[in-house]
Structures are given as structure tokens and as C-alpha cells.
Coordinates of C-alpha atoms in Angstrom, one line a residue:
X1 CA 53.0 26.0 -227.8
X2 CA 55.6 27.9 -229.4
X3 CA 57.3 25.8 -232.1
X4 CA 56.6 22.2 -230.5
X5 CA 53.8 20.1 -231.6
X6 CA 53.2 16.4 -230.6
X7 CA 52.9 13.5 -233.3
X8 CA 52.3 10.4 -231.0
X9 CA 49.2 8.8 -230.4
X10 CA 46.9 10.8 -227.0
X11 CA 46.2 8.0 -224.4
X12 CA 44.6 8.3 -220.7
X13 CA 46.4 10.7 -218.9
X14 CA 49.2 11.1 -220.9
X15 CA 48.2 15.1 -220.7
X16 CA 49.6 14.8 -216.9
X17 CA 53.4 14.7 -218.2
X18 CA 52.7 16.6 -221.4
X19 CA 51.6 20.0 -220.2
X20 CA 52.3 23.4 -221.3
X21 CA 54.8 23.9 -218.8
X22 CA 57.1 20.2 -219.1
X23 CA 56.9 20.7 -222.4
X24 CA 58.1 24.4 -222.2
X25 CA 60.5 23.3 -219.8
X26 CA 62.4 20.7 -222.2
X27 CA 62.3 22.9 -225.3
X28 CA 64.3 25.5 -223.9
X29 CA 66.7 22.4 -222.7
X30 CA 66.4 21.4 -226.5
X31 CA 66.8 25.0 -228.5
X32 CA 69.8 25.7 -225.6
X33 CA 71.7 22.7 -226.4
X34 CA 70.4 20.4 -229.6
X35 CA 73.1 22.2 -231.7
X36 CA 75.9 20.9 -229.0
X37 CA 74.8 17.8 -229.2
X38 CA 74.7 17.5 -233.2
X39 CA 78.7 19.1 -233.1
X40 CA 79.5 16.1 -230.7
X41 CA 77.9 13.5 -232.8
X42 CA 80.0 14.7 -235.7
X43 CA 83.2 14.4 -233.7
X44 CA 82.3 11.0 -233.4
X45 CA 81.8 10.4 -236.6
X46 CA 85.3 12.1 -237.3
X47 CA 87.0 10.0 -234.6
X48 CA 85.6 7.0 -236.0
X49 CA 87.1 7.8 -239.6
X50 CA 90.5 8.3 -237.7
X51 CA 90.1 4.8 -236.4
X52 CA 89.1 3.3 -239.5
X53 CA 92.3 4.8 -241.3
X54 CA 94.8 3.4 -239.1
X55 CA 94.5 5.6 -235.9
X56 CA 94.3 4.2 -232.1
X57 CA 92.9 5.2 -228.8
X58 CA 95.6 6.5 -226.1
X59 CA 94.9 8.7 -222.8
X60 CA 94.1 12.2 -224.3
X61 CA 97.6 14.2 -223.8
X62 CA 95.7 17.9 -223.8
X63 CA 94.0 16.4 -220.2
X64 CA 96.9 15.5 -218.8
X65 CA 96.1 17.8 -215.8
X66 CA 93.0 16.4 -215.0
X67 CA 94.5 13.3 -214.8
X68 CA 97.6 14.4 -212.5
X69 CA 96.0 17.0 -210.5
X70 CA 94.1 16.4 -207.3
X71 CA 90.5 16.6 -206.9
X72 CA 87.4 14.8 -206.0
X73 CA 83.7 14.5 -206.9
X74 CA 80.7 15.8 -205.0
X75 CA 80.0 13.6 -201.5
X76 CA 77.4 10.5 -202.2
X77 CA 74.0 12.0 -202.1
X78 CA 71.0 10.8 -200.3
X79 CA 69.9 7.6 -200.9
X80 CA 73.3 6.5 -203.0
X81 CA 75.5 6.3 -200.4
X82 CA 75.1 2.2 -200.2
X83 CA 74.9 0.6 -203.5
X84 CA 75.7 -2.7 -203.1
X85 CA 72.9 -4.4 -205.0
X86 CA 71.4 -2.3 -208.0
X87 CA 68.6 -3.7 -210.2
X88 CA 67.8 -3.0 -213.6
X89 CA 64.8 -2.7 -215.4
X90 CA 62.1 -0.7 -218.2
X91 CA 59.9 1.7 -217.1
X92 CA 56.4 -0.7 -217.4
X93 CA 53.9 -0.4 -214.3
X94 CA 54.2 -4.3 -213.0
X95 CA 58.5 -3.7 -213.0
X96 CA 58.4 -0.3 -211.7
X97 CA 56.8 -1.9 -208.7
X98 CA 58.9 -4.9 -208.3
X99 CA 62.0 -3.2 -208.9
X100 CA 61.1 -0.5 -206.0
X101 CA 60.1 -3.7 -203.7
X102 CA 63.1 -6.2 -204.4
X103 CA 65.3 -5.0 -201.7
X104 CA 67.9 -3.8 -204.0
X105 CA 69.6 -0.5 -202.9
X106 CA 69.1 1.3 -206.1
X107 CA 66.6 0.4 -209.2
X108 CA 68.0 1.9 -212.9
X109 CA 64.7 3.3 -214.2
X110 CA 65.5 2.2 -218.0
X111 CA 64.6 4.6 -221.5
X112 CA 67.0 2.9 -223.0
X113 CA 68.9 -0.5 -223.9
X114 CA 65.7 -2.3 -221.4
X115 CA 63.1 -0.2 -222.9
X116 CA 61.6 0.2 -226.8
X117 CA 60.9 3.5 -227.2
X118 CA 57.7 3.8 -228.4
X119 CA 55.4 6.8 -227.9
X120 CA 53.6 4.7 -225.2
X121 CA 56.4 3.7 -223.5
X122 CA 57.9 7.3 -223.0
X123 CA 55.3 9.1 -222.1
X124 CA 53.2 5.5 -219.7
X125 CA 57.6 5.5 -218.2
X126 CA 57.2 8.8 -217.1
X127 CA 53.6 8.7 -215.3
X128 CA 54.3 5.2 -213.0
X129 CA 57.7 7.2 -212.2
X130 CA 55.7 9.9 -210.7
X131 CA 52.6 7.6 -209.7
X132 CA 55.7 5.5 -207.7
X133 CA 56.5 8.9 -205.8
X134 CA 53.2 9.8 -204.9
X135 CA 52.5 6.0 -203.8
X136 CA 49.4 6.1 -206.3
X137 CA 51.0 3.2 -208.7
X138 CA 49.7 0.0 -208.2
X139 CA 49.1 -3.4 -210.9
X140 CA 47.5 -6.3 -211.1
X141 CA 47.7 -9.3 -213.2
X142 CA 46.6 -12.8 -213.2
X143 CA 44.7 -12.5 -210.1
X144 CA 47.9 -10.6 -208.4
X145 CA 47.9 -7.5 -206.9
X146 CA 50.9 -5.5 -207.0
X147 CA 51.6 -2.3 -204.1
X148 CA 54.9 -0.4 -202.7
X149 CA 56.1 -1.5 -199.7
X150 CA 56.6 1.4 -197.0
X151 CA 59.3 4.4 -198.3
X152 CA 61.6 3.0 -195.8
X153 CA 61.8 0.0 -198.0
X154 CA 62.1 0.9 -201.7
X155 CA 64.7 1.7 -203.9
X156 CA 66.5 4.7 -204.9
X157 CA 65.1 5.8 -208.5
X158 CA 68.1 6.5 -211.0
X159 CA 66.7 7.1 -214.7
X160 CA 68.7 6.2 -217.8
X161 CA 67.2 8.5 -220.4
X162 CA 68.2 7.5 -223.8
X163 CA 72.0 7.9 -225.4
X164 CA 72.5 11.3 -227.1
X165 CA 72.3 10.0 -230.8
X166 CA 68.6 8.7 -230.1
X167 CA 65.8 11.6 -231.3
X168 CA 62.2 11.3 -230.4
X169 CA 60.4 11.5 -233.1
X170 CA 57.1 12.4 -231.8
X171 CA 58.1 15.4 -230.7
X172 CA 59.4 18.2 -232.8
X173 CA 60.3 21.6 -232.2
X174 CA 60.0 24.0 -235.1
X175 CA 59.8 20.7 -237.3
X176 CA 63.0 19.1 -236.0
X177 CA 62.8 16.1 -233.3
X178 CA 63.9 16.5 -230.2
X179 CA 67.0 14.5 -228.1
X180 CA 65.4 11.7 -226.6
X181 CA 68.2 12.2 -224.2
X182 CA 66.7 15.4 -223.2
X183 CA 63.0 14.6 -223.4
X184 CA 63.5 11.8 -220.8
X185 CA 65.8 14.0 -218.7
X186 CA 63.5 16.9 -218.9
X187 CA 60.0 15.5 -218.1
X188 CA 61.5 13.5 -215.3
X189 CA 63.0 16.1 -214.0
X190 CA 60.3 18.7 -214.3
X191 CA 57.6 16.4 -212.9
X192 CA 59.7 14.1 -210.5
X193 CA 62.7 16.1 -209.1
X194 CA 61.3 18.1 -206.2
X195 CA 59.3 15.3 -205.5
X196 CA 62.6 13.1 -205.1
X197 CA 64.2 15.9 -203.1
X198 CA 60.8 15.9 -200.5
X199 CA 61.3 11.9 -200.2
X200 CA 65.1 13.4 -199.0
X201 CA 66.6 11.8 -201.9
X202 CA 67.1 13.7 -205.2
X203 CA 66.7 13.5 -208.8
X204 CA 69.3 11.1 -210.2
X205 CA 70.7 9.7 -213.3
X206 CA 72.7 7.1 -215.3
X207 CA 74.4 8.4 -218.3
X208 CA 74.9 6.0 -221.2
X209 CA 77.3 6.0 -224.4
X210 CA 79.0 8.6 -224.0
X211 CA 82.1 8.3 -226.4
X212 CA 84.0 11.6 -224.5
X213 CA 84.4 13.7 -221.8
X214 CA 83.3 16.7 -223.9
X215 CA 79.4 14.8 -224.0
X216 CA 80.1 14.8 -220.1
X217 CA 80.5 18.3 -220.2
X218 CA 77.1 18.6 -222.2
X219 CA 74.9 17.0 -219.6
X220 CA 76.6 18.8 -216.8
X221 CA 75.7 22.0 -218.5
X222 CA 72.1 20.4 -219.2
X223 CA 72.2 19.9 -215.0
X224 CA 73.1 23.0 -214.3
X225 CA 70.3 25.0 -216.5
X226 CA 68.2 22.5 -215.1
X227 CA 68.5 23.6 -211.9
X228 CA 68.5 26.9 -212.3
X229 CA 65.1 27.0 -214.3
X230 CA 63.1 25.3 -211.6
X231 CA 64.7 26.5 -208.7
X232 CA 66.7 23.7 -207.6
X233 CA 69.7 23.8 -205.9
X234 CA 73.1 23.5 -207.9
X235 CA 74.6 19.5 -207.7
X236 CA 71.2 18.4 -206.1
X237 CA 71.4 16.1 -209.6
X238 CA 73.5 13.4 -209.7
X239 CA 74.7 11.0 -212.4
X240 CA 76.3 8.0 -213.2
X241 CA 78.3 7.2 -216.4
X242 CA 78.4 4.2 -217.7
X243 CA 81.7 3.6 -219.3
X244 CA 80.4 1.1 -221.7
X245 CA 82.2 2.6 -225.4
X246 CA 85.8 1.6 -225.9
X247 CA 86.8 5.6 -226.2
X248 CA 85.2 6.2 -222.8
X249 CA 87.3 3.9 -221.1
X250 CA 90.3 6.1 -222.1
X251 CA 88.8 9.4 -220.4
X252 CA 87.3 8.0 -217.0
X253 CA 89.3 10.8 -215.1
X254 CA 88.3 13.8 -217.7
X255 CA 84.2 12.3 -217.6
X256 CA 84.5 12.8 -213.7
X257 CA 86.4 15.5 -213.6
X258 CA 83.2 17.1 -216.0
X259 CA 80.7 15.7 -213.7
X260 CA 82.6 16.3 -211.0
X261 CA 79.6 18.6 -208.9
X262 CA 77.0 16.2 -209.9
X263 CA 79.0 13.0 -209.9
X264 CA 77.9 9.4 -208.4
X265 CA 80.1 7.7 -209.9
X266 CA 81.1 5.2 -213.2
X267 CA 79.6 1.5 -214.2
X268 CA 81.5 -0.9 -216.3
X269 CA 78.8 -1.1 -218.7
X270 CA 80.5 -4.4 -219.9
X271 CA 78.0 -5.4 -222.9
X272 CA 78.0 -2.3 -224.3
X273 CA 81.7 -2.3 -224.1
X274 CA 81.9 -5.0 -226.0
X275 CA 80.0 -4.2 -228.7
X276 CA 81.6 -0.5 -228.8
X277 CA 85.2 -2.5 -229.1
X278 CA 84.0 -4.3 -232.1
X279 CA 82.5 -1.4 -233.7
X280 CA 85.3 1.3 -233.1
X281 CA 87.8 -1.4 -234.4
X282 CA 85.7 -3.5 -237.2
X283 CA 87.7 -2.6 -240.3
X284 CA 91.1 -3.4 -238.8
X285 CA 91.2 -6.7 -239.2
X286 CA 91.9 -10.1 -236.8
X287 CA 93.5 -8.0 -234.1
X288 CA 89.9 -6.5 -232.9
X289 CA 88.4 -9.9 -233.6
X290 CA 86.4 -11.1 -230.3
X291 CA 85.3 -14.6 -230.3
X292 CA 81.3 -15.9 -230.0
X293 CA 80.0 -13.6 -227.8
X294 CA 79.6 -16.7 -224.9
X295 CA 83.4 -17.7 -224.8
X296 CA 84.1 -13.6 -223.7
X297 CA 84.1 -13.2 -219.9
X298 CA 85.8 -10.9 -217.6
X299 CA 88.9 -12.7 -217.2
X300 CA 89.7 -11.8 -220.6
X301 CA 93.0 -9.5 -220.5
X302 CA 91.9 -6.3 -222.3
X303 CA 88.3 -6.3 -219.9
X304 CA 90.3 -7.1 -216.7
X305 CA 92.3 -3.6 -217.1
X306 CA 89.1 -2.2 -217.8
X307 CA 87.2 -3.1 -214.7
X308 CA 90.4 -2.5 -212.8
X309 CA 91.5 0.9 -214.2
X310 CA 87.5 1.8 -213.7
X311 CA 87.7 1.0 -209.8
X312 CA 91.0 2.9 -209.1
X313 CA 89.6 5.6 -211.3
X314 CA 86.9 5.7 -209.3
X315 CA 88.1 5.4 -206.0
X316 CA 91.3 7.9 -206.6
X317 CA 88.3 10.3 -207.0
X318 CA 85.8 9.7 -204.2
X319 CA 83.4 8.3 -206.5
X320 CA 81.5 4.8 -206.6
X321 CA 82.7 2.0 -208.6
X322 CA 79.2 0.1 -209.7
X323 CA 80.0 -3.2 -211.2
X324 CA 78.4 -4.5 -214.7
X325 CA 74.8 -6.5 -215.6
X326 CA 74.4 -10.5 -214.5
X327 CA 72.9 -11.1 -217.2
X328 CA 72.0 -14.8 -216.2
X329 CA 67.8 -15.2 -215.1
X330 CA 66.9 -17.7 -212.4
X331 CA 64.3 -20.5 -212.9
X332 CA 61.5 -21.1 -210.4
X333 CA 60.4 -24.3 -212.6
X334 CA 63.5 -25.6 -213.4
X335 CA 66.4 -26.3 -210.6
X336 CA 69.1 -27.0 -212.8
X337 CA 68.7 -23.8 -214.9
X338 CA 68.2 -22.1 -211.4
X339 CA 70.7 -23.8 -210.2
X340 CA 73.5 -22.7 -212.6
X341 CA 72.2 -19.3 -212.7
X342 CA 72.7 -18.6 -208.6
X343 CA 76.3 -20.2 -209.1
X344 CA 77.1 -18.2 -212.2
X345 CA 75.5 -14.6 -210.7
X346 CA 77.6 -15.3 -207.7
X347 CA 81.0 -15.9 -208.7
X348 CA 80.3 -12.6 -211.3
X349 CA 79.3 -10.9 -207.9
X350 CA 82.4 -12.3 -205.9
X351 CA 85.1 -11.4 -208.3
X352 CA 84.3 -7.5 -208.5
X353 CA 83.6 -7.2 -204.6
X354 CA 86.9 -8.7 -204.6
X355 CA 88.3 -6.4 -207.1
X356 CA 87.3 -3.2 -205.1
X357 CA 83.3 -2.3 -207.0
X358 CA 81.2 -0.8 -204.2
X359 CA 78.2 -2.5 -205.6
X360 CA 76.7 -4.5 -208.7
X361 CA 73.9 -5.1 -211.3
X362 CA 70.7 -7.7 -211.7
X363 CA 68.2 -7.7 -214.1
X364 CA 65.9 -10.3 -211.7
X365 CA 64.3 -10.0 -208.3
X366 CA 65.3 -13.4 -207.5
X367 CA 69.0 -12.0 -207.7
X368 CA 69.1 -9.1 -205.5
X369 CA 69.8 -11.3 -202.6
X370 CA 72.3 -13.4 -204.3
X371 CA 74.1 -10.1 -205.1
X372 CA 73.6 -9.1 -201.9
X373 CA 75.1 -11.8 -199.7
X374 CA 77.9 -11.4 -201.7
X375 CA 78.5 -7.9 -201.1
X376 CA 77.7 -8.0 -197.4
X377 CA 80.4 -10.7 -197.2
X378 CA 82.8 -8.3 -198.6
X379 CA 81.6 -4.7 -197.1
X380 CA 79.9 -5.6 -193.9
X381 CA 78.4 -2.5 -192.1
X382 CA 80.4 -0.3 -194.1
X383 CA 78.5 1.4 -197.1
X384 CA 80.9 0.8 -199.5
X385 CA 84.6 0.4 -200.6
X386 CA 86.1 4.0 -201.4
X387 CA 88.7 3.3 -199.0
X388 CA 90.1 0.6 -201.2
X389 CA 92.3 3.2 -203.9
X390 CA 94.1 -0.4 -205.8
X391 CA 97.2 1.4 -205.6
X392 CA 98.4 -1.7 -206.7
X393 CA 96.9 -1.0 -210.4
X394 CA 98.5 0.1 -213.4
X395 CA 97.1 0.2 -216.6
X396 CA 98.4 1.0 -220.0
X397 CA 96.8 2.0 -223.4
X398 CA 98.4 -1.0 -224.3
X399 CA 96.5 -3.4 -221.9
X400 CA 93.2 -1.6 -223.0
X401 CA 93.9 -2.6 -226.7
X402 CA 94.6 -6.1 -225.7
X403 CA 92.2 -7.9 -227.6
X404 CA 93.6 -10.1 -229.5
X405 CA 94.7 -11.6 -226.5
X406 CA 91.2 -13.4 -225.5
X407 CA 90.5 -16.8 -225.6
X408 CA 87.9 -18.4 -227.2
X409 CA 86.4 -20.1 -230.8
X410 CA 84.1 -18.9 -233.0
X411 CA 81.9 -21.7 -233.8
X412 CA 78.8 -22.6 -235.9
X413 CA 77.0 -22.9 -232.8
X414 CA 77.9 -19.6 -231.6
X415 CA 77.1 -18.5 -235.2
X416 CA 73.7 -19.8 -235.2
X417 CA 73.0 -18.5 -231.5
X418 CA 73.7 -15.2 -232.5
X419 CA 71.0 -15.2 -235.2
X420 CA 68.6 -16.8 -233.1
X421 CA 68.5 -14.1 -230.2
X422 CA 69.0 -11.1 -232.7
X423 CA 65.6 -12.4 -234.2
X424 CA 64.1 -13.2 -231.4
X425 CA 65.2 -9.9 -229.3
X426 CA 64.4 -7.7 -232.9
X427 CA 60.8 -9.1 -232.9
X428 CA 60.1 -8.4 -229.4
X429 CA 61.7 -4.6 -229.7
X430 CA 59.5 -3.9 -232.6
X431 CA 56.5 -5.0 -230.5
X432 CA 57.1 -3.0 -227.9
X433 CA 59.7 -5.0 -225.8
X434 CA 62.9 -4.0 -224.7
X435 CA 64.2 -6.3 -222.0
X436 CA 63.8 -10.1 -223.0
X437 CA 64.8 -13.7 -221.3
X438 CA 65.8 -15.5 -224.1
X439 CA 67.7 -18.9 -223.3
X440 CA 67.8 -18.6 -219.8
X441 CA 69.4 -14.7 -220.6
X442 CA 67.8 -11.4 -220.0
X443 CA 68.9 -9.7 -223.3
X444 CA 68.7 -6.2 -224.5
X445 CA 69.8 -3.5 -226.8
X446 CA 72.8 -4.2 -226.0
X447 CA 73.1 -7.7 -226.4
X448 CA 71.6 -7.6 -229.6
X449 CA 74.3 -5.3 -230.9
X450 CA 77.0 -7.7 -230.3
X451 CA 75.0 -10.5 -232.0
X452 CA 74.8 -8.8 -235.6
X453 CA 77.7 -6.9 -234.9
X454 CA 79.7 -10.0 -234.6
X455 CA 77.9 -11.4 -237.5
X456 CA 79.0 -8.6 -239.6
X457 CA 82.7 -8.7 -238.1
X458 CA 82.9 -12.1 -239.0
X459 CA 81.5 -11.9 -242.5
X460 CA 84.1 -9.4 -243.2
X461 CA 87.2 -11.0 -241.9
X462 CA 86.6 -14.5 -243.8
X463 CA 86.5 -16.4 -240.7
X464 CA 86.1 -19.7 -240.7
X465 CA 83.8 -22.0 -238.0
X466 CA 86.3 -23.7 -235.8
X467 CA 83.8 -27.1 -235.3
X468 CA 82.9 -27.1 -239.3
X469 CA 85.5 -25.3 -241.3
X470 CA 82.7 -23.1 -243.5
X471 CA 83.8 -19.7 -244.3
X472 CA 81.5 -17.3 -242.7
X473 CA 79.6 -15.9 -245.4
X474 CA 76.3 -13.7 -246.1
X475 CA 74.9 -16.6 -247.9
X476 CA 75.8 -18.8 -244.9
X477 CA 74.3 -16.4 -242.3
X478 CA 71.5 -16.1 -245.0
X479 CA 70.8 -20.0 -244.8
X480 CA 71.3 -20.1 -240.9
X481 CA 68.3 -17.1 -240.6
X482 CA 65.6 -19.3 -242.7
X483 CA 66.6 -22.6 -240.8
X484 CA 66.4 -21.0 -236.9
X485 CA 63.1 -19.0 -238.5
X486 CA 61.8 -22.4 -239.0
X487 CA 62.6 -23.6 -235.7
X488 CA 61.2 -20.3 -234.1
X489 CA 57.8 -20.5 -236.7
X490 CA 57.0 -24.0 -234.6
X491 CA 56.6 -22.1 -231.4
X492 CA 53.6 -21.2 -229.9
X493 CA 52.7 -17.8 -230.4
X494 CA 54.8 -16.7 -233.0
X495 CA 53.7 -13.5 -235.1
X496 CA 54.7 -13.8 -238.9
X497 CA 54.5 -10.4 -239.3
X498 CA 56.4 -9.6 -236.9
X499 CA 59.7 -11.4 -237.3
X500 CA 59.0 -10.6 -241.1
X501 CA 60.0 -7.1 -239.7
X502 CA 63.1 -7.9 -237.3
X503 CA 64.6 -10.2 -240.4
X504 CA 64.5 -7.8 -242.3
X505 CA 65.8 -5.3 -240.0
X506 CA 68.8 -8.0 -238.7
X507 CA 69.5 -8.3 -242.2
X508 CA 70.0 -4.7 -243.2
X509 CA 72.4 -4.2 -239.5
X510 CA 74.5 -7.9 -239.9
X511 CA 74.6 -7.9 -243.5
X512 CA 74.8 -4.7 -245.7
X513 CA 78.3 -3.5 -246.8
X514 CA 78.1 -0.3 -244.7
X515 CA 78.1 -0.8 -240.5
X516 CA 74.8 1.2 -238.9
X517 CA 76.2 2.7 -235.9
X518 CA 73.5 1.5 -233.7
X519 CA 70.6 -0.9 -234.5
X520 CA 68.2 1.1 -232.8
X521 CA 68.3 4.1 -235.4
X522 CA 67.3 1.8 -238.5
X523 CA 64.7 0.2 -235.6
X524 CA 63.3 3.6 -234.4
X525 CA 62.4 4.5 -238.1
X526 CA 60.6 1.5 -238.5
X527 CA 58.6 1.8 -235.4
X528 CA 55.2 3.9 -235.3

């Protein structure tokens, strides 16, 4: 094929999703708009330098139109009109068809934050999404047997390809990598969109880290050629943006307003969020500091205007409000940890039904029902909440910058937790594993980012441990590694190699002098 070649490993069938004609398909997506992409990267990179010399974030004054004028996005499509319960999940076989089967309205397909991009991965991801919509998928394991349930009964597929500063590496195209944005987006949609559209649904996405409304722009210009080059008709896609970087949540009317034909709505991507708050800020000193990662909830000042502004935002607009991940995982051995997980999910659940969010995120089957009841309490028959506009909100730049105003420590504990998921999360990525329980917590890319970000926050702010008085230091953080390696060594199973790998690479993003904007990048290079 002209200019593309394929470096990844060839496995059984993986010549299904990469014909001539997908591959064909998402080159001309990549030669049509991989320069675009490339120009909005380095705009980040400038805003970023902005930040780090003194600068802020405000409400952009050259969109003030978008933001005054009246308008609304695209109707809710087939299939997304009821959202109340959304689950979350990679890609794999066995959770492709639990996800489709746990009741929830809606199942994020994951290629990103839940999924470790490795050749296999992509490519296996792509074939049980198109195996689900042919009903050919099925698993078993330990003397299980996994099948769909009727149509009737399954989930709406939304994909997350990857963020638009990921490449895949395996492919190239005249010796440069493609977007792993695009190659998710484009074999998906070449091999699975008119087969969503003759289930009389449609091809559908989440968007994630997006750091402006101009990258909204970009993927509604990817939709649009999209469409055009296999026939489809124009706003058949749809797409939801999670607002989950600190500059997003200061252009949720313009990233709409972008979207606007192919819109489904925003999603308080609160971990994300977090991490993006740290890392946009992290040279500025104590008034961007966050405490330990567990003593930040959604009660905290600066997230309640987010989640608020994101609901009116949404709802002035006629598009859904989708509430953030409940990260807690439910125990069928162990009622207290159950126990405490049901109660946690559930008042997560009942504050943003009560704060307007037409629906929510799990990472667990056992969940969806919990989420569920919670909703159904809330919305009854109705499908969802757009009628609610919180008129009654009003939120500044001002309350958006409002960090410093969270409550919390930062303690040895929290320290040494921190270190002890990074490593364990960093070891399972590298082997393949993107979502992880870890403690009781399903953790991902995302989580992992606030853990060494944190870490490297804290290092360079001279903090000092509010239960021991130490100064956070390198060498601190440098004993703390070999002490929870030692506890994690005991453990049955555990791969010295391995975790020889993810300390190495937790080192380099918690430790080094110079921030990597995104663990993944220095992780990707590492991986086969």
C-alpha cells in the first residue's frame, strides 16, 4: 500500500481489520489531518509556557459569541437518548461481553486510559468490536462460557480512541507513525459504522483530553470526511467530550458549539481533571498544591463549579450531562469491602443525579444497578434531565481556580500509597494491562498520573508530611520505592523483571527535574 507499512507482530485474523481498504481509509484521514494535529500540540505546548511564566486560565474573550448567542446541539441519537448508567471498560474479549450484558445503558469501548496499547490490543479491540456486532464474539474461561444476550438487551457501543498526542507506532505512513487517535477512529469506523447504523444505532464516540475547542474542531472535521468517504450520512457520528484538562473546562460552550452537529454531549472526566490541574499549574507554587490524592472529593470548592458549570453548560445547550468514574470495586468475598463500596458508589451517584447529570460512570458489573437505582429514583420514566437548565448556577474563572481552597493533608501514608499503586499499575501497563483493582480501586492511566504527578509536585514544593514532619524529598521517595518494592516482592506472582521496568519508568515521570507531559509517551517507547 502506498506509503503505509505495518511493524506490529501478524496474529490470527488480525488481516480482517487490516485490509487494503481500512488501512487506505485511515491514511487519507492521517495525510488530510496529521499536520493539524502536530500545530495543535504545539499550541499546547505554547499555552503551557504561558502558564508556567505567570499566565492564568479565563473564558476565552474572542468566543464570546459562542457563549452569548443561542444555539443547540444535534437531537440525542439512537441508542443515547437514556444514559443513566454508563459502564467503562478495555476492549478485551471476556469485558467486551460483560460490559454489553451488564444492563448499563451505554458501555465506553476503552483505547485509552483502561487499555495498554499494545499492537495486540489495537488491532484484538477492534475485531471483538465487530465480532460483538455480528453476535460471533463469545469467551470462555475457567469452565465459563461467556454469550450476548438478545440486541434488545445490550449496550450502546461508544469507543474512546486514544488522546491526540498518542502515535501508533506500528503503523507508519511514509516513515512517520500515525495518530493513534485516528487509527482507532478510522478502523472502527470503517469496519463497524454501517454495521451500528443497521442495529439502528450509529457509530459513536468519547473524545478525551482535549485541551481546546480548536482540537474539537479537528475531530469534527475528521467526522465530517469520514462520512463523506464511506457514504454515511453527515452527523450520523456522535461524540462525547470528556472535559477532563483544566483548559477544557474553560471552553465547554466553544467544544460544543464545534461539535455541535455531531454532539452527545460532555463528561466530567474528574481524574483526569485532576491530574491536568496539577500539571498545567505545577511550577506555581502552594496555590495549585492538591492534597494526597484520597482526601480530594467532589465537595472540594474548585470541582464543585466544575461539575456544576459542566451541567448548565450542558443543558443550556440540549446536550447530556454524563457524570464522572466510581472508581470504588465491590467485593463478592468480602462484605465489608463490599459493603463500603455500595455505600460510597451510591452517595457519588446521588449527589450528581441531584446536581442535574443525566447519567453516570462504573468500572464494575456489580455497580450498574447501584447506579441505576439511583438514577431511576431521580429521573423515573423520563430519559433524562435536560429540562433541568440550573439557572441557579454561576460560575467564575475565579471559582475554577479555587484550589487552594481544598481541604485535606498530605501525609506519609498518602505518600507511600501513591508509590505503591504507580508501581503496581506501571507493571501491569507494561504487561499488557490497562484497567487494574488495586486496593479495592479500579485504577488507570489516569490514576496513575496523579500518583507521580503528585509525587513530583510535592518534591518540588518542599512539602513536608503532616503525620511525620520529613520534607518530601527524591531521596525520601527513593527510600519509600525500595521498602513498598519489598513488600510487593513477597506477593505471589510477582515478575522481577517487570517491576524492574515500571521503577524505572515511575522514576524517570515522579523524579526527573523536567515534568513528562503524560506517562504514557515515556511508557509507549518502552513497550514492544
Amino acid at each position: 500500500m502506498d506509503g503505509v507499512e505495518i511493524h506490529g507482530p501478524s496474529a490470527d485474523r488480525f488481516d480482517e481489520i487490516l485490509t487494503p481498504e481500512a488501512l487506505a481509509f485511515t491514511a487519507t484521514l492521517q495525510r488530510e489531518f496529521g499536520a493539524r494535529r502536530l500545530e495543535l500540540l504545539r499550541a499546547r505546548q505554547e499555552r503551557q509556557a504561558e502558564l508556567s511564566a505567570g499566565g492564568t486560565l479565563d473564558f476565552l474573550p474572542e468566543t464570546r459569541h459562542m457563549r452569548e448567542s443561542e444555539w443547540r446541539v444535534a437531537p440525542p441519537a439512537p441508542g443515547l437518548e437514556d444514559r443513566r448508567v454508563e459502564i467503562t471498560g478495555p476492549v478485551d474479549r471476556k469485558m467486551t461481553i460483560n460490559a454489553l450484558n451488564s444492563g448499563a445503558k451505554v458501555w465506553l469501548a476503552d483505547f485509552e486510559d483502561a487499555n495498554a496499547p499494545t499492537w495486540e490490543n489495537t488491532v484484538n479491540g477492534q475485531l471483538n468490536l465487530r465480532d460483538a456486532l455480528d453476535r460471533t464474539i463469545d469467551f470462555s474461561s475457567g469452565g465459563k462460557d461467556y454469550a450476548l444476550r438478545p440486541d434488545e438487551e445490550l449496550a450502546t457501543i461508544v469507543v474512546r480512541p486514544r488522546g491526540w498526542h498518542l502515535e501508533e507506532k506500528h503503523l507508519t505512513l511514509d516513515g512517520e507513525p500515525f495518530s493513534g487517535s485516528l487509527v482507532d477512529f478510522g478502523l472502527y469506523f470503517f469496519h463497524s459504522a454501517k454495521r451500528q447504523i443497521a442495529k439502528g444505532k450509529g457509530p459513536y464516540f468519547y473524545l478525551p483530553k482535549m485541551e481546546s475547542h480548536l482540537e474539537a474542531r479537528l475531530w469534527n472535521d475528521v467526522f465530517v470526511r469520514a462520512q463523506e468517504l464511506l457514504g454515511v450520512p453527515r452527523g450520523t457520528i456522535r461524540a462525547t467530550v470528556l472535559i477532563e484538562t483544566y483548559p477544557a473546562a474553560f471552553e465547554m460552550e466553544e467544544i460544543l458549539h464545534e461539535l455541535r452537529e455531531h454532539s452527545a454531549g460532555l463528561n466530567a472526566g474528574r481524574w483526569d481533571y485532576l491530574f491536568s490541574v496539577i500539571k498545567k499549574f505545577r511550577t506555581r507554587g502552594r496555590e495549585f498544591l492538591l492534597p494526597e490524592r484520597n482526601a480530594v472529593t467532589m465537595t472540594a470548592p474548585f470541582m464543585r463549579a466544575y461539575t456544576e458549570l459542566l451541567v448548565r453548560t450542558c443543558h443550556r445547550r440540549g446536550a447530556h450531562a454524563i457524570g464522572g468514574m466510581a472508581a470504588f470495586i465491590p467485593s463478592r468475598r468480602d462484605p465489608e469491602v463490599n459493603r463500603v463500596a455500595l455505600e460510597k458508589v451510591t452517595a457519588d451517584k446521588t449527589r450528581e443525579s441531584g446536581d442535574g447529570f443525566d447519567g453516570s460512570w462504573v468500572a464494575h458489573p456489580d455497580l450498574v444497578p447501584v447506579c441505576r437505582e439511583v438514577f431511576d429514583s431521580v429521573l423515573g420514566d423520563r430519559p433524562n434531565q435536560l429540562d433541568r437548565l440550573r439557572e441557579d448556577v454561576s460560575v467564575s474563572a475565579a471559582d475554577l481556580l479555587a484550589v487552594s481552597k481544598t481541604p485535606g493533608e498530605i501525609t506519609e501514608a498518602g505518600l507511600r500509597n501513591n508509590v505503591d499503586v504507580a508501581l503496581r499499575y506501571l507493571a501491569a501497563w507494561m504487561g499488557g494491562q490497562g484497567a487494574v483493582a488495586i486496593h479495592n480501586l479500579m485504577e488507570d492511566a489516569a490514576t496513575a498520573e496523579i500518583s507521580r504527578s503528585q509525587i513530583w509536585q510535592w518534591i518540588h514544593n518542599d512539602i513536608r508530611l503532616a503525620d511525620t514532619g520529613a520534607v518530601v524529598t527524591k531521596e525520601l521517595v527513593e527510600r519509600i520505592i525500595e521498602e513498598e518494592l519489598a513488600g510487593i516482592a513477597a506477593e505471589p506472582g510477582y515478575d522481577a523483571e517487570r517491576y524492574a521496568q515500571a521503577t524505572a519508568l515511575f522514576k524517570e515521570v515522579a523524579l526527573d527535574d523536567d515534568f513528562a507531559e503524560f506517562l504514557t509517551l515515556p511508557a509507549y517507547a518502552r513497550m514492544p
